[in-house]
Every structure is written in C-alpha cells, then in structure tokens.
Tab-separated table of C-alpha atoms in Angstrom:
chain	number	residue	atom	x	y	z
C	130	MET	CA	91.056	63.900	99.888
C	131	MET	CA	89.321	66.776	99.289
C	132	SER	CA	86.290	66.969	97.731
C	133	ILE	CA	84.909	68.813	95.343
C	134	VAL	CA	82.358	70.929	97.662
C	135	SER	CA	85.000	71.287	99.833
C	136	LYS	CA	87.559	72.518	97.703
C	137	TYR	CA	85.420	74.932	95.346
C	138	TRP	CA	81.875	75.390	97.589
C	139	PRO	CA	83.752	77.426	99.905
C	140	PHE	CA	85.080	80.763	97.875
C	141	LEU	CA	82.256	80.361	96.686
C	142	LEU	CA	80.236	81.266	99.380
C	143	LEU	CA	83.273	83.682	99.445
C	144	VAL	CA	82.629	85.195	96.378
C	145	ALA	CA	78.853	86.062	96.679
C	146	SER	CA	78.991	87.164	100.430
C	147	ASN	CA	82.016	90.065	99.289
C	148	VAL	CA	79.301	91.126	96.668
C	149	PHE	CA	77.396	91.476	99.596
C	150	MET	CA	79.545	93.301	101.707
C	151	THR	CA	80.509	95.805	99.139
C	152	PHE	CA	77.324	96.468	98.827
C	153	ALA	CA	76.774	97.247	102.151
C	154	TRP	CA	79.170	98.913	102.769
C	155	TYR	CA	79.800	101.165	99.969
C	156	GLY	CA	76.846	100.719	97.531
C	157	ASN	CA	75.857	104.181	99.244
C	158	LEU	CA	78.369	106.012	97.512
C	159	LYS	CA	76.558	105.457	94.703
C	160	TYR	CA	73.901	108.182	96.632
C	161	LYS	CA	75.557	110.025	98.578
C	162	ASN	CA	73.438	112.961	97.252
C	163	ASN	CA	70.009	111.275	98.452
C	164	SER	CA	68.885	113.483	101.431
C	165	MET	CA	67.971	110.012	103.483
C	166	PRO	CA	68.599	110.426	107.129
C	167	ILE	CA	72.296	108.225	108.395
C	168	PHE	CA	70.569	105.837	110.634
C	169	PHE	CA	68.077	104.751	107.737
C	170	ILE	CA	71.801	104.065	105.928
C	171	ILE	CA	73.120	101.882	108.462
C	172	LEU	CA	70.022	100.048	108.971
C	173	LEU	CA	69.911	99.349	105.133
C	174	SER	CA	73.796	98.682	105.047
C	175	TRP	CA	72.756	96.126	107.824
C	176	GLY	CA	70.020	94.007	106.572
C	177	ILE	CA	72.978	93.786	103.358
C	178	ALA	CA	75.312	92.438	105.101
C	179	PHE	CA	73.016	90.287	107.026
C	180	PHE	CA	72.795	87.644	104.426
C	181	GLU	CA	76.912	88.786	103.740
C	182	TYR	CA	77.591	86.829	107.227
C	183	CYS	CA	74.748	83.814	105.899
C	184	LEU	CA	77.254	82.942	103.224
C	185	MET	CA	80.351	84.051	104.742
C	186	ILE	CA	80.240	82.014	108.238
C	187	PRO	CA	79.058	78.046	106.096
C	188	ALA	CA	81.970	79.565	103.694
C	189	ASN	CA	84.773	79.776	106.139
C	190	ARG	CA	84.112	76.532	108.212
C	191	ILE	CA	83.699	74.157	105.562
C	192	ALA	CA	87.005	76.321	104.178
C	193	SER	CA	88.537	75.351	107.982
C	194	LYS	CA	87.360	72.061	107.537
C	195	ASN	CA	91.151	71.413	105.318
C	196	PHE	CA	92.646	75.427	104.393
C	197	ASP	CA	94.351	77.285	108.437
C	198	THR	CA	92.364	79.780	109.150
C	199	ALA	CA	95.616	82.094	107.778
C	200	GLN	CA	94.634	81.330	104.217
C	201	LEU	CA	91.311	81.349	104.624
C	202	LYS	CA	92.231	85.447	105.549
C	203	ILE	CA	94.198	85.900	102.077
C	204	VAL	CA	91.981	83.754	100.439
C	205	GLN	CA	89.350	86.196	101.599
C	206	GLU	CA	91.388	90.001	101.893
C	207	ALA	CA	91.683	88.811	97.754
C	208	ILE	CA	88.060	88.043	96.873
C	209	THR	CA	87.310	91.518	98.412
C	210	LEU	CA	89.780	93.231	96.655
C	211	VAL	CA	88.382	91.170	93.406
C	212	VAL	CA	84.887	91.551	93.838
C	213	PHE	CA	85.229	95.721	94.602
C	214	GLY	CA	87.293	96.057	91.727
C	215	PHE	CA	85.032	94.552	89.885
C	216	PHE	CA	82.107	97.299	91.462
C	217	SER	CA	84.110	100.017	91.852
C	218	VAL	CA	84.039	100.169	87.888
C	219	PHE	CA	81.295	98.949	87.115
C	220	PHE	CA	78.530	100.432	90.064
C	221	LEU	CA	80.262	103.476	90.895
C	222	LYS	CA	81.894	104.064	87.588
C	223	GLU	CA	85.443	104.974	89.301
C	224	SER	CA	88.607	104.794	86.977
C	225	PHE	CA	90.450	101.574	87.132
C	226	LYS	CA	94.068	103.094	88.075
C	227	LEU	CA	97.444	101.053	87.479
C	228	ASN	CA	98.746	101.457	90.933
C	229	TYR	CA	94.862	99.308	91.724
C	230	VAL	CA	96.087	96.915	89.345
C	231	LEU	CA	100.367	96.308	91.262
C	232	SER	CA	98.807	96.568	94.393
C	233	PHE	CA	96.432	93.481	93.416
C	234	ILE	CA	98.895	92.229	91.897
C	235	CYS	CA	100.857	91.733	95.650
C	236	ILE	CA	97.573	90.199	96.915
C	237	LEU	CA	97.200	87.453	94.064
C	238	GLY	CA	101.411	87.625	95.984
C	239	ALA	CA	100.020	87.168	99.365
C	240	VAL	CA	97.961	84.083	98.570
C	241	PHE	CA	100.648	82.266	96.330
C	242	PHE	CA	102.966	82.358	99.639
C	243	ALA	CA	100.170	81.580	101.560
C	244	PHE	CA	100.157	78.295	100.305
C	245	LYS	CA	103.431	78.022	99.127
C	246	LYS	CA	104.501	74.669	101.053
C	247	PHE	CA	108.326	75.442	101.432
C-alpha cells in the first residue's frame, strides 16, 4: 500500500521544482530590454535551476517507487504546462488564448491515459 508521502509528496515537489525551472528559463524575458550581459543572465538562471534540481531529483526518486518512469514524465510535463500557464499570465502579463486551453486539455488527457489501466 502506498503511503501518503510517497503518493502526494513527489507531485508537490514537482510543482515547486517547476516554479524554479520556469523562472530560470523564462523569468529573464520580463526584463529583455535590460542591458545586462547575456552571460550574467545565464549564470543567474543556472543558480535558480540549481534549486529546481534539488527538488526534482528527490521527487523522481520517491515517485519511482510507485510509478513508471513514463508516468512520471507525462505528469511532469503537465505540471510544467500548468505552472507555465500561471507564470505567463501573472508574471509576464501575457494573454491566455483558447488554443492554449485546448492544448492543455489534450495534455491532461495524456496524463489520464498514462495512469489508466487497460
């Protein structure tokens, strides 16, 4: 039987790691008119990504005891898109279009089928 920690904790860690990843990869776009050298931006992004790895690695190791690697990857991609959706709307102030919603629904369908027993 799966404990609460092994069942839900990895997914909370994946959400947190994806917040760091999203800021590491896309946070600089809010300040793209800044004259900061690209090398400094890369180093700053690597520093942020370090914390992503500190959360992602334990999440995958814990979850791999109860889930297949393919299931983990599909869930991770869905989490990434949800986190990115919030990030792009609330941090970058971009619009969220209908085709994005429909695309996210398709990804959630992939998660459903990844865990469906046939």
